[in-house]
Short mmCIF file of C-alpha atoms in Angstrom, two decimals:
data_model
loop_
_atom_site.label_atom_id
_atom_site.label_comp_id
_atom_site.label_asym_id
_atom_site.label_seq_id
_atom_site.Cartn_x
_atom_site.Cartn_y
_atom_site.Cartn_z
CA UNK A 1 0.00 0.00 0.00
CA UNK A 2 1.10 3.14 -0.68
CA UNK A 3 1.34 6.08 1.92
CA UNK A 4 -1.59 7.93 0.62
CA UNK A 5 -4.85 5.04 0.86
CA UNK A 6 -6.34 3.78 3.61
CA UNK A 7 -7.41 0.30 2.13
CA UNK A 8 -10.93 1.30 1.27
CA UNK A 9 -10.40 1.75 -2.44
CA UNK A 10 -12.03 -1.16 -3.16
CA UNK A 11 -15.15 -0.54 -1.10
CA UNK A 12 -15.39 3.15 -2.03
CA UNK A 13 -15.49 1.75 -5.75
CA UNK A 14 -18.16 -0.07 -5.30
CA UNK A 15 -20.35 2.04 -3.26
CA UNK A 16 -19.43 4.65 -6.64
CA UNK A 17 -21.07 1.70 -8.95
CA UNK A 18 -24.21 1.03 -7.07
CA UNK A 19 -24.48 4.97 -7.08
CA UNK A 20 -24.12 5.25 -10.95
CA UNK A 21 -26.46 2.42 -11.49
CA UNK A 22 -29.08 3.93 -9.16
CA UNK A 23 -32.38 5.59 -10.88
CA UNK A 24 -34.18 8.36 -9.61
CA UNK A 25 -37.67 7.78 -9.29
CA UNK A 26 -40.05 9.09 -12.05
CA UNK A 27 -41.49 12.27 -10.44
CA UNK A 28 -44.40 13.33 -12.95
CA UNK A 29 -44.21 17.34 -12.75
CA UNK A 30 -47.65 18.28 -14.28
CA UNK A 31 -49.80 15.55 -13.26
CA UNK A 32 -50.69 17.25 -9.89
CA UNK A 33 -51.49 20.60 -11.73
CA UNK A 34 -54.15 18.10 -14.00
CA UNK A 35 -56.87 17.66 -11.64
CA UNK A 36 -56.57 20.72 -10.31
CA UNK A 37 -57.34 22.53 -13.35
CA UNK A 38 -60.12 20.17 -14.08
CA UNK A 39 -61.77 21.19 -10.97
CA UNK A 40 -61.63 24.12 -11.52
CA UNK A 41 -63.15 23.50 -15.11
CA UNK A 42 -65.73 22.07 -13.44
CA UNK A 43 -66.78 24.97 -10.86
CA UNK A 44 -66.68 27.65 -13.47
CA UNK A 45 -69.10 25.26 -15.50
CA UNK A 46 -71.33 24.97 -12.31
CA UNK A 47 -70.99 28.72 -11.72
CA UNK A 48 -71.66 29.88 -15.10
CA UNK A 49 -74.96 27.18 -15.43
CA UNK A 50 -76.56 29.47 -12.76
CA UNK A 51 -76.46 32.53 -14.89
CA UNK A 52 -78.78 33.56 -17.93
CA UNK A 53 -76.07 33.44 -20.52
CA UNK A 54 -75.04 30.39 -19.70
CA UNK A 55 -75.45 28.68 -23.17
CA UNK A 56 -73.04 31.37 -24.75
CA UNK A 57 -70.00 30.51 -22.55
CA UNK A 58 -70.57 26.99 -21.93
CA UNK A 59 -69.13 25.85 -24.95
CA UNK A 60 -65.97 28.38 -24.28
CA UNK A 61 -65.59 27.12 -21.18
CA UNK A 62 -64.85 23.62 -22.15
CA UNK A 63 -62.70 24.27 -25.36
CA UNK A 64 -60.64 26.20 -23.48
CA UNK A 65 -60.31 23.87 -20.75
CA UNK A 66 -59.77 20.74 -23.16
CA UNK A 67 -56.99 22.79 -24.36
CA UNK A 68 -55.43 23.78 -21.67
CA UNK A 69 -55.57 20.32 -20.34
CA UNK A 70 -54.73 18.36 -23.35
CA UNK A 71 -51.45 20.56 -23.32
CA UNK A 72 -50.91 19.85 -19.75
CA UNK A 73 -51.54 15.45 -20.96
CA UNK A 74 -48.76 16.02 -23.65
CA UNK A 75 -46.08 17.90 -21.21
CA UNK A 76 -46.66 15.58 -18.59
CA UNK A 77 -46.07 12.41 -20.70
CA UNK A 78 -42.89 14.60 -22.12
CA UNK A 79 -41.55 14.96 -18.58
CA UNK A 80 -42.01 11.06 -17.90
CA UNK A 81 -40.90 10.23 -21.20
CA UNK A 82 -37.49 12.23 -20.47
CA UNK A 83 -37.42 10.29 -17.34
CA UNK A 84 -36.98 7.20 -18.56
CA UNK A 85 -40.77 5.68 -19.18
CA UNK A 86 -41.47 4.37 -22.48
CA UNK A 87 -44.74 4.40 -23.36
CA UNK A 88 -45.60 3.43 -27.01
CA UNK A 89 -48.62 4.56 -29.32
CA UNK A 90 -50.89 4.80 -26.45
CA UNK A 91 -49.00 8.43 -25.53
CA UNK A 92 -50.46 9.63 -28.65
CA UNK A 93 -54.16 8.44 -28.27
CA UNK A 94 -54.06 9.91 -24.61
CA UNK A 95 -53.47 13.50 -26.04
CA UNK A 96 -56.28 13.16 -28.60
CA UNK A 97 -58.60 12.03 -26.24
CA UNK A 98 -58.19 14.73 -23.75
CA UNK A 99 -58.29 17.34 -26.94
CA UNK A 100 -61.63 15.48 -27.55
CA UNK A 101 -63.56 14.21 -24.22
CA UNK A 102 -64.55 16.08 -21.02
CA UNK A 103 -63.46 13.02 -18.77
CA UNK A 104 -60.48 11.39 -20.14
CA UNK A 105 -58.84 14.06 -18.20
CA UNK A 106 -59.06 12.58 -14.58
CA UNK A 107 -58.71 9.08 -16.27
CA UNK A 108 -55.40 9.71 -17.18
CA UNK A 109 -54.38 11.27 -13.94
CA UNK A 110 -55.45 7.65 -12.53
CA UNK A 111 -53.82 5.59 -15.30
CA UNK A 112 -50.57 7.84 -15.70
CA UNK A 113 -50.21 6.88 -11.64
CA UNK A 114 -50.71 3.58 -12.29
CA UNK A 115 -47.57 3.71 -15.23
CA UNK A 116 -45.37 6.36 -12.60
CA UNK A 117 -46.26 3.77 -9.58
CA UNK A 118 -44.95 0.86 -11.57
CA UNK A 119 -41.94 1.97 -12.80
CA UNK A 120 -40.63 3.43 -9.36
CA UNK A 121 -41.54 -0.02 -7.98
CA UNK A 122 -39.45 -1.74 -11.00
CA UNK A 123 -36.86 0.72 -9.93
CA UNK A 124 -36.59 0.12 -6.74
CA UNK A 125 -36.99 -3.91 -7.32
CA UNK A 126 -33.76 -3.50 -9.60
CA UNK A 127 -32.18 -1.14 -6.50
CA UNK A 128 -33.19 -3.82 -4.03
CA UNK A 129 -31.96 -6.54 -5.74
CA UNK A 130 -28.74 -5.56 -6.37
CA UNK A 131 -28.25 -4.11 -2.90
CA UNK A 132 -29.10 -7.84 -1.28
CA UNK A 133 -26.25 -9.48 -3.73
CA UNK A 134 -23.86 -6.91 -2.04
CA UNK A 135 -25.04 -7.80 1.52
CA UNK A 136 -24.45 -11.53 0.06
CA UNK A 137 -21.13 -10.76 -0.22
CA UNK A 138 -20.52 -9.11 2.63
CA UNK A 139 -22.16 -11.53 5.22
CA UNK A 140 -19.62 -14.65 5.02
CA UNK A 141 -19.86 -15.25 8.66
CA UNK A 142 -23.30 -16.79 8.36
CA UNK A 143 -25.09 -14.18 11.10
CA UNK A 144 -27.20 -10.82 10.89
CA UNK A 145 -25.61 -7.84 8.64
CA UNK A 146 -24.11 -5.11 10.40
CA UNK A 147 -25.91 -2.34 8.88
#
């Protein structure tokens, strides 16, 4: 050894790998913003049904909205998208139903959880298993880990 380690090298080297294998968990940055805007959608809707000219701004009420929240659909699926998650076609027919229908909106906030929720758990699974191989290693005494 030389004067300048301290015999950790190798241990410090690995502890660098499991770090550069590690993935951060999908955090989906408009998907919160979603239902909130969809609420709120909804209680101008409710609000502007109790007035007399109702039937004039109805309809501008809900194109906005589908606008606004099919552009929110296609930046959230962009942010997940960067972060790893792969969805396929099914990105595209999200979008264009949001554009479209008045509900699709809070169904995707429930099905894009479902994707975000999986993927952090296969994540984590990957994490988990190659932490216990480590511990494997580690433990060749045959008792408890010493963590």
């Amino acid at each position: 050894m030389s004067a300048n380690t301290t015999g950790d090298e190798y241990s410090r080297g690995r502890t660098e790998e499991k770090r550069q294998r590690r993935q951060p968990k999908v955090n989906p940055r408009y998907r919160p913003v979603i239902v909130v805007v969809w609420g709120v959608g909804l209680a101008l809707l409710f609000v502007l049904s109790l007035f007399s000219q109702a039937a004039a701004t109805i309809p501008w009420v809900l194109l906005v909205s589908h606008l606004f929240l099919a552009g929110l659909v296609r930046q959230d699926i962009k942010s997940i998208r960067k972060q790893g998650v792969e969805w396929g076609f099914s990105r595209h027919l999200w979008f264009a139903a949001t554009l479209v229908f008045p509900l699709v909106a809070p169904a995707y906030y429930l099905y894009s959880g479902r994707v975000v929720r999986r993927e952090n758990e296969r994540r984590k699974h990957r994490q988990g298993l190659g932490d216990d191989t480590d511990d494997a290693d580690a433990d060749v005494d045959g008792g408890e880990p010493t963590s």
